[in-house]
mmCIF file with all atom_site columns, N, CA and C in Angstrom:
data_model
loop_
_atom_site.group_PDB
_atom_site.id
_atom_site.type_symbol
_atom_site.label_atom_id
_atom_site.label_alt_id
_atom_site.label_comp_id
_atom_site.label_asym_id
_atom_site.label_entity_id
_atom_site.label_seq_id
_atom_site.pdbx_PDB_ins_code
_atom_site.Cartn_x
_atom_site.Cartn_y
_atom_site.Cartn_z
_atom_site.occupancy
_atom_site.B_iso_or_equiv
_atom_site.pdbx_formal_charge
_atom_site.auth_seq_id
_atom_site.auth_comp_id
_atom_site.auth_asym_id
_atom_site.auth_atom_id
_atom_site.pdbx_PDB_model_num
ATOM 1   N N  . UNK A 1 1  ? -34.934 103.452 -36.892 1.00 0.00 ? 1  UNK A N  1
ATOM 2   C CA . UNK A 1 1  ? -33.903 102.598 -37.470 1.00 0.00 ? 1  UNK A CA 1
ATOM 3   C C  . UNK A 1 1  ? -34.044 101.208 -36.844 1.00 0.00 ? 1  UNK A C  1
ATOM 4   N N  . UNK A 1 2  ? -34.084 100.225 -37.660 1.00 0.00 ? 2  UNK A N  1
ATOM 5   C CA . UNK A 1 2  ? -34.255 98.860  -37.177 1.00 0.00 ? 2  UNK A CA 1
ATOM 6   C C  . UNK A 1 2  ? -32.899 98.277  -36.785 1.00 0.00 ? 2  UNK A C  1
ATOM 7   N N  . UNK A 1 3  ? -32.955 97.141  -36.135 1.00 0.00 ? 3  UNK A N  1
ATOM 8   C CA . UNK A 1 3  ? -31.728 96.474  -35.690 1.00 0.00 ? 3  UNK A CA 1
ATOM 9   C C  . UNK A 1 3  ? -30.884 96.042  -36.878 1.00 0.00 ? 3  UNK A C  1
ATOM 10  N N  . UNK A 1 4  ? -31.531 95.621  -37.949 1.00 0.00 ? 4  UNK A N  1
ATOM 11  C CA . UNK A 1 4  ? -30.803 95.187  -39.148 1.00 0.00 ? 4  UNK A CA 1
ATOM 12  C C  . UNK A 1 4  ? -30.094 96.377  -39.780 1.00 0.00 ? 4  UNK A C  1
ATOM 13  N N  . UNK A 1 5  ? -30.804 97.514  -39.862 1.00 0.00 ? 5  UNK A N  1
ATOM 14  C CA . UNK A 1 5  ? -30.202 98.711  -40.449 1.00 0.00 ? 5  UNK A CA 1
ATOM 15  C C  . UNK A 1 5  ? -29.014 99.196  -39.620 1.00 0.00 ? 5  UNK A C  1
ATOM 16  N N  . UNK A 1 6  ? -29.154 99.168  -38.298 1.00 0.00 ? 6  UNK A N  1
ATOM 17  C CA . UNK A 1 6  ? -28.054 99.630  -37.449 1.00 0.00 ? 6  UNK A CA 1
ATOM 18  C C  . UNK A 1 6  ? -26.864 98.667  -37.528 1.00 0.00 ? 6  UNK A C  1
ATOM 19  N N  . UNK A 1 7  ? -27.131 97.377  -37.678 1.00 0.00 ? 7  UNK A N  1
ATOM 20  C CA . UNK A 1 7  ? -26.041 96.408  -37.826 1.00 0.00 ? 7  UNK A CA 1
ATOM 21  C C  . UNK A 1 7  ? -25.313 96.634  -39.146 1.00 0.00 ? 7  UNK A C  1
ATOM 22  N N  . UNK A 1 8  ? -26.069 96.920  -40.203 1.00 0.00 ? 8  UNK A N  1
ATOM 23  C CA . UNK A 1 8  ? -25.452 97.198  -41.500 1.00 0.00 ? 8  UNK A CA 1
ATOM 24  C C  . UNK A 1 8  ? -24.630 98.488  -41.440 1.00 0.00 ? 8  UNK A C  1
ATOM 25  N N  . UNK A 1 9  ? -25.169 99.484  -40.738 1.00 0.00 ? 9  UNK A N  1
ATOM 26  C CA . UNK A 1 9  ? -24.458 100.759 -40.600 1.00 0.00 ? 9  UNK A CA 1
ATOM 27  C C  . UNK A 1 9  ? -23.150 100.552 -39.829 1.00 0.00 ? 9  UNK A C  1
ATOM 28  N N  . UNK A 1 10 ? -23.187 99.771  -38.756 1.00 0.00 ? 10 UNK A N  1
ATOM 29  C CA . UNK A 1 10 ? -21.964 99.478  -37.992 1.00 0.00 ? 10 UNK A CA 1
ATOM 30  C C  . UNK A 1 10 ? -20.951 98.747  -38.860 1.00 0.00 ? 10 UNK A C  1
ATOM 31  N N  . UNK A 1 11 ? -21.426 97.820  -39.683 1.00 0.00 ? 11 UNK A N  1
ATOM 32  C CA . UNK A 1 11 ? -20.541 97.073  -40.576 1.00 0.00 ? 11 UNK A CA 1
ATOM 33  C C  . UNK A 1 11 ? -19.886 98.016  -41.586 1.00 0.00 ? 11 UNK A C  1
ATOM 34  N N  . UNK A 1 12 ? -20.686 98.932  -42.168 1.00 0.00 ? 12 UNK A N  1
ATOM 35  C CA . UNK A 1 12 ? -20.133 99.906  -43.116 1.00 0.00 ? 12 UNK A CA 1
ATOM 36  C C  . UNK A 1 12 ? -19.102 100.806 -42.433 1.00 0.00 ? 12 UNK A C  1
ATOM 37  N N  . UNK A 1 13 ? -19.408 101.238 -41.219 1.00 0.00 ? 13 UNK A N  1
ATOM 38  C CA . UNK A 1 13 ? -18.471 102.086 -40.472 1.00 0.00 ? 13 UNK A CA 1
ATOM 39  C C  . UNK A 1 13 ? -17.180 101.330 -40.153 1.00 0.00 ? 13 UNK A C  1
ATOM 40  N N  . UNK A 1 14 ? -17.298 100.072 -39.765 1.00 0.00 ? 14 UNK A N  1
ATOM 41  C CA . UNK A 1 14 ? -16.127 99.259  -39.453 1.00 0.00 ? 14 UNK A CA 1
ATOM 42  C C  . UNK A 1 14 ? -15.242 99.101  -40.692 1.00 0.00 ? 14 UNK A C  1
ATOM 43  N N  . UNK A 1 15 ? -15.862 98.867  -41.845 1.00 0.00 ? 15 UNK A N  1
ATOM 44  C CA . UNK A 1 15 ? -15.113 98.725  -43.100 1.00 0.00 ? 15 UNK A CA 1
ATOM 45  C C  . UNK A 1 15 ? -14.425 100.039 -43.451 1.00 0.00 ? 15 UNK A C  1
ATOM 46  N N  . UNK A 1 16 ? -15.146 101.158 -43.277 1.00 0.00 ? 16 UNK A N  1
ATOM 47  C CA . UNK A 1 16 ? -14.560 102.471 -43.571 1.00 0.00 ? 16 UNK A CA 1
ATOM 48  C C  . UNK A 1 16 ? -13.368 102.749 -42.659 1.00 0.00 ? 16 UNK A C  1
ATOM 49  N N  . UNK A 1 17 ? -13.490 102.402 -41.395 1.00 0.00 ? 17 UNK A N  1
ATOM 50  C CA . UNK A 1 17 ? -12.390 102.605 -40.442 1.00 0.00 ? 17 UNK A CA 1
ATOM 51  C C  . UNK A 1 17 ? -11.189 101.755 -40.829 1.00 0.00 ? 17 UNK A C  1
ATOM 52  N N  . UNK A 1 18 ? -11.413 100.502 -41.206 1.00 0.00 ? 18 UNK A N  1
ATOM 53  C CA . UNK A 1 18 ? -10.311 99.625  -41.619 1.00 0.00 ? 18 UNK A CA 1
ATOM 54  C C  . UNK A 1 18 ? -9.600  100.171 -42.855 1.00 0.00 ? 18 UNK A C  1
ATOM 55  N N  . UNK A 1 19 ? -10.378 100.696 -43.803 1.00 0.00 ? 19 UNK A N  1
ATOM 56  C CA . UNK A 1 19 ? -9.773  101.278 -45.005 1.00 0.00 ? 19 UNK A CA 1
ATOM 57  C C  . UNK A 1 19 ? -8.916  102.492 -44.655 1.00 0.00 ? 19 UNK A C  1
ATOM 58  N N  . UNK A 1 20 ? -9.429  103.331 -43.761 1.00 0.00 ? 20 UNK A N  1
ATOM 59  C CA . UNK A 1 20 ? -8.660  104.508 -43.338 1.00 0.00 ? 20 UNK A CA 1
ATOM 60  C C  . UNK A 1 20 ? -7.378  104.103 -42.611 1.00 0.00 ? 20 UNK A C  1
ATOM 61  N N  . UNK A 1 21 ? -7.461  103.062 -41.792 1.00 0.00 ? 21 UNK A N  1
ATOM 62  C CA . UNK A 1 21 ? -6.269  102.591 -41.092 1.00 0.00 ? 21 UNK A CA 1
ATOM 63  C C  . UNK A 1 21 ? -5.224  102.081 -42.077 1.00 0.00 ? 21 UNK A C  1
ATOM 64  N N  . UNK A 1 22 ? -5.647  101.367 -43.106 1.00 0.00 ? 22 UNK A N  1
ATOM 65  C CA . UNK A 1 22 ? -4.712  100.878 -44.127 1.00 0.00 ? 22 UNK A CA 1
ATOM 66  C C  . UNK A 1 22 ? -4.058  102.041 -44.862 1.00 0.00 ? 22 UNK A C  1
ATOM 67  N N  . UNK A 1 23 ? -4.860  103.058 -45.206 1.00 0.00 ? 23 UNK A N  1
ATOM 68  C CA . UNK A 1 23 ? -4.308  104.238 -45.874 1.00 0.00 ? 23 UNK A CA 1
ATOM 69  C C  . UNK A 1 23 ? -3.283  104.935 -44.979 1.00 0.00 ? 23 UNK A C  1
ATOM 70  N N  . UNK A 1 24 ? -3.610  105.071 -43.706 1.00 0.00 ? 24 UNK A N  1
ATOM 71  C CA . UNK A 1 24 ? -2.692  105.718 -42.767 1.00 0.00 ? 24 UNK A CA 1
ATOM 72  C C  . UNK A 1 24 ? -1.394  104.934 -42.631 1.00 0.00 ? 24 UNK A C  1
ATOM 73  N N  . UNK A 1 25 ? -1.507  103.609 -42.569 1.00 0.00 ? 25 UNK A N  1
ATOM 74  C CA . UNK A 1 25 ? -0.307  102.781 -42.455 1.00 0.00 ? 25 UNK A CA 1
ATOM 75  C C  . UNK A 1 25 ? 0.599   102.949 -43.670 1.00 0.00 ? 25 UNK A C  1
ATOM 76  N N  . UNK A 1 26 ? 0.000   103.012 -44.860 1.00 0.00 ? 26 UNK A N  1
ATOM 77  C CA . UNK A 1 26 ? 0.822   103.180 -46.060 1.00 0.00 ? 26 UNK A CA 1
ATOM 78  C C  . UNK A 1 26 ? 1.456   104.569 -46.088 1.00 0.00 ? 26 UNK A C  1
ATOM 79  N N  . UNK A 1 27 ? 0.733   105.591 -45.624 1.00 0.00 ? 27 UNK A N  1
ATOM 80  C CA . UNK A 1 27 ? 1.304   106.940 -45.562 1.00 0.00 ? 27 UNK A CA 1
ATOM 81  C C  . UNK A 1 27 ? 2.454   106.997 -44.565 1.00 0.00 ? 27 UNK A C  1
ATOM 82  N N  . UNK A 1 28 ? 2.279   106.358 -43.417 1.00 0.00 ? 28 UNK A N  1
ATOM 83  C CA . UNK A 1 28 ? 3.335   106.340 -42.401 1.00 0.00 ? 28 UNK A CA 1
ATOM 84  C C  . UNK A 1 28 ? 4.571   105.639 -42.947 1.00 0.00 ? 28 UNK A C  1
ATOM 85  N N  . UNK A 1 29 ? 4.387   104.524 -43.635 1.00 0.00 ? 29 UNK A N  1
ATOM 86  C CA . UNK A 1 29 ? 5.525   103.805 -44.215 1.00 0.00 ? 29 UNK A CA 1
ATOM 87  C C  . UNK A 1 29 ? 6.225   104.671 -45.251 1.00 0.00 ? 29 UNK A C  1
ATOM 88  N N  . UNK A 1 30 ? 5.448   105.383 -46.060 1.00 0.00 ? 30 UNK A N  1
ATOM 89  C CA . UNK A 1 30 ? 6.034   106.286 -47.046 1.00 0.00 ? 30 UNK A CA 1
ATOM 90  C C  . UNK A 1 30 ? 6.854   107.380 -46.384 1.00 0.00 ? 30 UNK A C  1
ATOM 91  N N  . UNK A 1 31 ? 6.347   107.921 -45.285 1.00 0.00 ? 31 UNK A N  1
ATOM 92  C CA . UNK A 1 31 ? 7.082   108.959 -44.561 1.00 0.00 ? 31 UNK A CA 1
ATOM 93  C C  . UNK A 1 31 ? 8.361   108.398 -43.939 1.00 0.00 ? 31 UNK A C  1
ATOM 94  N N  . UNK A 1 32 ? 8.306   107.172 -43.438 1.00 0.00 ? 32 UNK A N  1
ATOM 95  C CA . UNK A 1 32 ? 9.509   106.549 -42.880 1.00 0.00 ? 32 UNK A CA 1
ATOM 96  C C  . UNK A 1 32 ? 10.560  106.351 -43.962 1.00 0.00 ? 32 UNK A C  1
ATOM 97  N N  . UNK A 1 33 ? 10.122  105.918 -45.145 1.00 0.00 ? 33 UNK A N  1
ATOM 98  C CA . UNK A 1 33 ? 11.052  105.735 -46.263 1.00 0.00 ? 33 UNK A CA 1
ATOM 99  C C  . UNK A 1 33 ? 11.674  107.066 -46.667 1.00 0.00 ? 33 UNK A C  1
ATOM 100 N N  . UNK A 1 34 ? 10.847  108.115 -46.718 1.00 0.00 ? 34 UNK A N  1
ATOM 101 C CA . UNK A 1 34 ? 11.361  109.448 -47.052 1.00 0.00 ? 34 UNK A CA 1
ATOM 102 C C  . UNK A 1 34 ? 12.379  109.911 -46.016 1.00 0.00 ? 34 UNK A C  1
ATOM 103 N N  . UNK A 1 35 ? 12.081  109.657 -44.743 1.00 0.00 ? 35 UNK A N  1
ATOM 104 C CA . UNK A 1 35 ? 12.989  110.075 -43.669 1.00 0.00 ? 35 UNK A CA 1
ATOM 105 C C  . UNK A 1 35 ? 14.329  109.355 -43.798 1.00 0.00 ? 35 UNK A C  1
ATOM 106 N N  . UNK A 1 36 ? 14.290  108.051 -44.073 1.00 0.00 ? 36 UNK A N  1
ATOM 107 C CA . UNK A 1 36 ? 15.533  107.293 -44.249 1.00 0.00 ? 36 UNK A CA 1
ATOM 108 C C  . UNK A 1 36 ? 16.345  107.838 -45.415 1.00 0.00 ? 36 UNK A C  1
ATOM 109 N N  . UNK A 1 37 ? 15.679  108.117 -46.536 1.00 0.00 ? 37 UNK A N  1
ATOM 110 C CA . UNK A 1 37 ? 16.366  108.653 -47.709 1.00 0.00 ? 37 UNK A CA 1
ATOM 111 C C  . UNK A 1 37 ? 17.010  109.992 -47.382 1.00 0.00 ? 37 UNK A C  1
ATOM 112 N N  . UNK A 1 38 ? 16.253  110.866 -46.734 1.00 0.00 ? 38 UNK A N  1
ATOM 113 C CA . UNK A 1 38 ? 16.776  112.196 -46.421 1.00 0.00 ? 38 UNK A CA 1
ATOM 114 C C  . UNK A 1 38 ? 17.908  112.127 -45.400 1.00 0.00 ? 38 UNK A C  1
ATOM 115 N N  . UNK A 1 39 ? 17.801  111.234 -44.435 1.00 0.00 ? 39 UNK A N  1
ATOM 116 C CA . UNK A 1 39 ? 18.866  111.079 -43.444 1.00 0.00 ? 39 UNK A CA 1
ATOM 117 C C  . UNK A 1 39 ? 20.153  110.623 -44.125 1.00 0.00 ? 39 UNK A C  1
ATOM 118 N N  . UNK A 1 40 ? 20.049  109.651 -45.016 1.00 0.00 ? 40 UNK A N  1
ATOM 119 C CA . UNK A 1 40 ? 21.226  109.190 -45.758 1.00 0.00 ? 40 UNK A CA 1
ATOM 120 C C  . UNK A 1 40 ? 21.800  110.303 -46.617 1.00 0.00 ? 40 UNK A C  1
ATOM 121 N N  . UNK A 1 41 ? 20.932  111.066 -47.252 1.00 0.00 ? 41 UNK A N  1
ATOM 122 C CA . UNK A 1 41 ? 21.387  112.159 -48.126 1.00 0.00 ? 41 UNK A CA 1
ATOM 123 C C  . UNK A 1 41 ? 22.110  113.235 -47.318 1.00 0.00 ? 41 UNK A C  1
ATOM 124 N N  . UNK A 1 42 ? 21.578  113.578 -46.145 1.00 0.00 ? 42 UNK A N  1
ATOM 125 C CA . UNK A 1 42 ? 22.226  114.575 -45.282 1.00 0.00 ? 42 UNK A CA 1
ATOM 126 C C  . UNK A 1 42 ? 23.595  114.069 -44.848 1.00 0.00 ? 42 UNK A C  1
ATOM 127 N N  . UNK A 1 43 ? 23.694  112.792 -44.522 1.00 0.00 ? 43 UNK A N  1
ATOM 128 C CA . UNK A 1 43 ? 24.975  112.208 -44.127 1.00 0.00 ? 43 UNK A CA 1
ATOM 129 C C  . UNK A 1 43 ? 25.981  112.299 -45.280 1.00 0.00 ? 43 UNK A C  1
ATOM 130 N N  . UNK A 1 44 ? 25.534  111.984 -46.493 1.00 0.00 ? 44 UNK A N  1
ATOM 131 C CA . UNK A 1 44 ? 26.412  112.069 -47.661 1.00 0.00 ? 44 UNK A CA 1
ATOM 132 C C  . UNK A 1 44 ? 26.869  113.503 -47.898 1.00 0.00 ? 44 UNK A C  1
ATOM 133 N N  . UNK A 1 45 ? 25.948  114.445 -47.775 1.00 0.00 ? 45 UNK A N  1
ATOM 134 C CA . UNK A 1 45 ? 26.300  115.849 -47.993 1.00 0.00 ? 45 UNK A CA 1
ATOM 135 C C  . UNK A 1 45 ? 27.256  116.354 -46.918 1.00 0.00 ? 45 UNK A C  1
ATOM 136 N N  . UNK A 1 46 ? 27.068  115.920 -45.688 1.00 0.00 ? 46 UNK A N  1
ATOM 137 C CA . UNK A 1 46 ? 27.973  116.317 -44.606 1.00 0.00 ? 46 UNK A CA 1
ATOM 138 C C  . UNK A 1 46 ? 29.379  115.790 -44.864 1.00 0.00 ? 46 UNK A C  1
ATOM 139 N N  . UNK A 1 47 ? 29.468  114.540 -45.306 1.00 0.00 ? 47 UNK A N  1
ATOM 140 C CA . UNK A 1 47 ? 30.774  113.966 -45.627 1.00 0.00 ? 47 UNK A CA 1
ATOM 141 C C  . UNK A 1 47 ? 31.426  114.715 -46.783 1.00 0.00 ? 47 UNK A C  1
ATOM 142 N N  . UNK A 1 48 ? 30.636  115.055 -47.792 1.00 0.00 ? 48 UNK A N  1
ATOM 143 C CA . UNK A 1 48 ? 31.168  115.791 -48.939 1.00 0.00 ? 48 UNK A CA 1
ATOM 144 C C  . UNK A 1 48 ? 31.634  117.180 -48.520 1.00 0.00 ? 48 UNK A C  1
ATOM 145 N N  . UNK A 1 49 ? 30.872  117.836 -47.647 1.00 0.00 ? 49 UNK A N  1
ATOM 146 C CA . UNK A 1 49 ? 31.262  119.160 -47.149 1.00 0.00 ? 49 UNK A CA 1
ATOM 147 C C  . UNK A 1 49 ? 32.587  119.090 -46.405 1.00 0.00 ? 49 UNK A C  1
ATOM 148 N N  . UNK A 1 50 ? 32.751  118.079 -45.568 1.00 0.00 ? 50 UNK A N  1
ATOM 149 C CA . UNK A 1 50 ? 33.993  117.927 -44.813 1.00 0.00 ? 50 UNK A CA 1
ATOM 150 C C  . UNK A 1 50 ? 35.169  117.703 -45.764 1.00 0.00 ? 50 UNK A C  1
ATOM 151 N N  . UNK A 1 51 ? 34.963  116.903 -46.797 1.00 0.00 ? 51 UNK A N  1
ATOM 152 C CA . UNK A 1 51 ? 36.029  116.646 -47.766 1.00 0.00 ? 51 UNK A CA 1
ATOM 153 C C  . UNK A 1 51 ? 36.391  117.917 -48.536 1.00 0.00 ? 51 UNK A C  1
ATOM 154 N N  . UNK A 1 52 ? 35.384  118.682 -48.933 1.00 0.00 ? 52 UNK A N  1
ATOM 155 C CA . UNK A 1 52 ? 35.637  119.938 -49.645 1.00 0.00 ? 52 UNK A CA 1
ATOM 156 C C  . UNK A 1 52 ? 36.420  120.899 -48.760 1.00 0.00 ? 52 UNK A C  1
ATOM 157 N N  . UNK A 1 53 ? 36.043  120.981 -47.491 1.00 0.00 ? 53 UNK A N  1
ATOM 158 C CA . UNK A 1 53 ? 36.746  121.869 -46.555 1.00 0.00 ? 53 UNK A CA 1
ATOM 159 C C  . UNK A 1 53 ? 38.213  121.456 -46.432 1.00 0.00 ? 53 UNK A C  1
ATOM 160 N N  . UNK A 1 54 ? 38.448  120.164 -46.304 1.00 0.00 ? 54 UNK A N  1
ATOM 161 C CA . UNK A 1 54 ? 39.814  119.653 -46.181 1.00 0.00 ? 54 UNK A CA 1
ATOM 162 C C  . UNK A 1 54 ? 40.617  119.952 -47.448 1.00 0.00 ? 54 UNK A C  1
ATOM 163 N N  . UNK A 1 55 ? 40.022  119.734 -48.603 1.00 0.00 ? 55 UNK A N  1
ATOM 164 C CA . UNK A 1 55 ? 40.725  119.986 -49.860 1.00 0.00 ? 55 UNK A CA 1
ATOM 165 C C  . UNK A 1 55 ? 40.989  121.474 -50.073 1.00 0.00 ? 55 UNK A C  1
ATOM 166 N N  . UNK A 1 56 ? 40.055  122.324 -49.673 1.00 0.00 ? 56 UNK A N  1
ATOM 167 C CA . UNK A 1 56 ? 40.274  123.772 -49.779 1.00 0.00 ? 56 UNK A CA 1
ATOM 168 C C  . UNK A 1 56 ? 41.457  124.198 -48.920 1.00 0.00 ? 56 UNK A C  1
ATOM 169 N N  . UNK A 1 57 ? 41.533  123.646 -47.715 1.00 0.00 ? 57 UNK A N  1
ATOM 170 C CA . UNK A 1 57 ? 42.652  123.978 -46.833 1.00 0.00 ? 57 UNK A CA 1
ATOM 171 C C  . UNK A 1 57 ? 43.965  123.495 -47.439 1.00 0.00 ? 57 UNK A C  1
ATOM 172 N N  . UNK A 1 58 ? 43.970  122.316 -48.022 1.00 0.00 ? 58 UNK A N  1
ATOM 173 C CA . UNK A 1 58 ? 45.165  121.770 -48.652 1.00 0.00 ? 58 UNK A CA 1
ATOM 174 C C  . UNK A 1 58 ? 45.612  122.656 -49.809 1.00 0.00 ? 58 UNK A C  1
ATOM 175 N N  . UNK A 1 59 ? 44.662  123.075 -50.653 1.00 0.00 ? 59 UNK A N  1
ATOM 176 C CA . UNK A 1 59 ? 44.988  123.958 -51.775 1.00 0.00 ? 59 UNK A CA 1
ATOM 177 C C  . UNK A 1 59 ? 45.533  125.281 -51.255 1.00 0.00 ? 59 UNK A C  1
ATOM 178 N N  . UNK A 1 60 ? 44.914  125.819 -50.219 1.00 0.00 ? 60 UNK A N  1
ATOM 179 C CA . UNK A 1 60 ? 45.388  127.078 -49.638 1.00 0.00 ? 60 UNK A CA 1
ATOM 180 C C  . UNK A 1 60 ? 46.826  126.929 -49.131 1.00 0.00 ? 60 UNK A C  1
ATOM 181 N N  . UNK A 1 61 ? 47.095  125.817 -48.451 1.00 0.00 ? 61 UNK A N  1
ATOM 182 C CA . UNK A 1 61 ? 48.455  125.575 -47.948 1.00 0.00 ? 61 UNK A CA 1
ATOM 183 C C  . UNK A 1 61 ? 49.449  125.464 -49.096 1.00 0.00 ? 61 UNK A C  1
ATOM 184 N N  . UNK A 1 62 ? 49.058  124.773 -50.158 1.00 0.00 ? 62 UNK A N  1
ATOM 185 C CA . UNK A 1 62 ? 49.958  124.642 -51.311 1.00 0.00 ? 62 UNK A CA 1
ATOM 186 C C  . UNK A 1 62 ? 50.226  125.993 -51.956 1.00 0.00 ? 62 UNK A C  1
ATOM 187 N N  . UNK A 1 63 ? 49.190  126.788 -52.107 1.00 0.00 ? 63 UNK A N  1
ATOM 188 C CA . UNK A 1 63 ? 49.343  128.088 -52.749 1.00 0.00 ? 63 UNK A CA 1
ATOM 189 C C  . UNK A 1 63 ? 50.144  129.057 -51.886 1.00 0.00 ? 63 UNK A C  1
ATOM 190 N N  . UNK A 1 64 ? 50.133  128.861 -50.594 1.00 0.00 ? 64 UNK A N  1
ATOM 191 C CA . UNK A 1 64 ? 50.878  129.758 -49.714 1.00 0.00 ? 64 UNK A CA 1
ATOM 192 C C  . UNK A 1 64 ? 52.336  129.334 -49.583 1.00 0.00 ? 64 UNK A C  1
ATOM 193 N N  . UNK A 1 65 ? 52.698  128.215 -50.206 1.00 0.00 ? 65 UNK A N  1
ATOM 194 C CA . UNK A 1 65 ? 54.083  127.755 -50.155 1.00 0.00 ? 65 UNK A CA 1
ATOM 195 C C  . UNK A 1 65 ? 54.433  127.055 -48.862 1.00 0.00 ? 65 UNK A C  1
ATOM 196 N N  . UNK A 1 66 ? 53.446  126.556 -48.172 1.00 0.00 ? 66 UNK A N  1
ATOM 197 C CA . UNK A 1 66 ? 53.680  125.909 -46.882 1.00 0.00 ? 66 UNK A CA 1
ATOM 198 C C  . UNK A 1 66 ? 54.440  124.588 -47.045 1.00 0.00 ? 66 UNK A C  1
ATOM 199 N N  . UNK A 1 67 ? 54.221  123.917 -48.149 1.00 0.00 ? 67 UNK A N  1
ATOM 200 C CA . UNK A 1 67 ? 54.870  122.629 -48.359 1.00 0.00 ? 67 UNK A CA 1
ATOM 201 C C  . UNK A 1 67 ? 55.953  122.752 -49.433 1.00 0.00 ? 67 UNK A C  1
ATOM 202 N N  . UNK A 1 68 ? 57.032  122.020 -49.222 1.00 0.00 ? 68 UNK A N  1
ATOM 203 C CA . UNK A 1 68 ? 58.114  121.956 -50.203 1.00 0.00 ? 68 UNK A CA 1
ATOM 204 C C  . UNK A 1 68 ? 58.351  120.481 -50.494 1.00 0.00 ? 68 UNK A C  1
ATOM 205 N N  . UNK A 1 69 ? 58.364  120.119 -51.771 1.00 0.00 ? 69 UNK A N  1
ATOM 206 C CA . UNK A 1 69 ? 58.591  118.733 -52.162 1.00 0.00 ? 69 UNK A CA 1
ATOM 207 C C  . UNK A 1 69 ? 60.055  118.524 -52.524 1.00 0.00 ? 69 UNK A C  1
ATOM 208 N N  . UNK A 1 70 ? 60.587  117.382 -52.113 1.00 0.00 ? 70 UNK A N  1
ATOM 209 C CA . UNK A 1 70 ? 61.955  117.000 -52.450 1.00 0.00 ? 70 UNK A CA 1
ATOM 210 C C  . UNK A 1 70 ? 62.028  116.736 -53.956 1.00 0.00 ? 70 UNK A C  1
ATOM 211 N N  . UNK A 1 71 ? 63.031  117.284 -54.618 1.00 0.00 ? 71 UNK A N  1
ATOM 212 C CA . UNK A 1 71 ? 63.150  117.098 -56.063 1.00 0.00 ? 71 UNK A CA 1
ATOM 213 C C  . UNK A 1 71 ? 63.579  115.681 -56.419 1.00 0.00 ? 71 UNK A C  1
ATOM 214 N N  . UNK A 1 72 ? 64.150  114.938 -55.488 1.00 0.00 ? 72 UNK A N  1
ATOM 215 C CA . UNK A 1 72 ? 64.623  113.581 -55.777 1.00 0.00 ? 72 UNK A CA 1
ATOM 216 C C  . UNK A 1 72 ? 63.535  112.529 -55.539 1.00 0.00 ? 72 UNK A C  1
ATOM 217 N N  . UNK A 1 73 ? 62.905  112.582 -54.374 1.00 0.00 ? 73 UNK A N  1
ATOM 218 C CA . UNK A 1 73 ? 61.944  111.520 -54.039 1.00 0.00 ? 73 UNK A CA 1
ATOM 219 C C  . UNK A 1 73 ? 60.494  112.014 -53.984 1.00 0.00 ? 73 UNK A C  1
ATOM 220 N N  . UNK A 1 74 ? 60.254  113.307 -53.994 1.00 0.00 ? 74 UNK A N  1
ATOM 221 C CA . UNK A 1 74 ? 58.899  113.841 -53.939 1.00 0.00 ? 74 UNK A CA 1
ATOM 222 C C  . UNK A 1 74 ? 58.326  113.939 -52.541 1.00 0.00 ? 74 UNK A C  1
ATOM 223 N N  . UNK A 1 75 ? 59.126  113.632 -51.520 1.00 0.00 ? 75 UNK A N  1
ATOM 224 C CA . UNK A 1 75 ? 58.648  113.717 -50.143 1.00 0.00 ? 75 UNK A CA 1
ATOM 225 C C  . UNK A 1 75 ? 58.264  115.152 -49.815 1.00 0.00 ? 75 UNK A C  1
ATOM 226 N N  . UNK A 1 76 ? 57.151  115.314 -49.127 1.00 0.00 ? 76 UNK A N  1
ATOM 227 C CA . UNK A 1 76 ? 56.672  116.653 -48.792 1.00 0.00 ? 76 UNK A CA 1
ATOM 228 C C  . UNK A 1 76 ? 57.162  117.029 -47.392 1.00 0.00 ? 76 UNK A C  1
ATOM 229 N N  . UNK A 1 77 ? 57.755  118.208 -47.286 1.00 0.00 ? 77 UNK A N  1
ATOM 230 C CA . UNK A 1 77 ? 58.255  118.714 -46.001 1.00 0.00 ? 77 UNK A CA 1
ATOM 231 C C  . UNK A 1 77 ? 57.364  119.806 -45.487 1.00 0.00 ? 77 UNK A C  1
#
């Protein structure tokens, strides 16, 4: 292998490495975006779960007769 051939081979390898690094960077960015989306979605679902739990308890309390509303003003006792 001559010096010119080895220099060309090094250049081709350097270009291939740079292309792979660019691909990896785009994949990493895509994974970060996915992680952010999923983190936000989990937070939304957790908030919704807490609200559902609270509303279920409220309905249960109402059905059990725990609260009595004033017939004049609607105040809950």
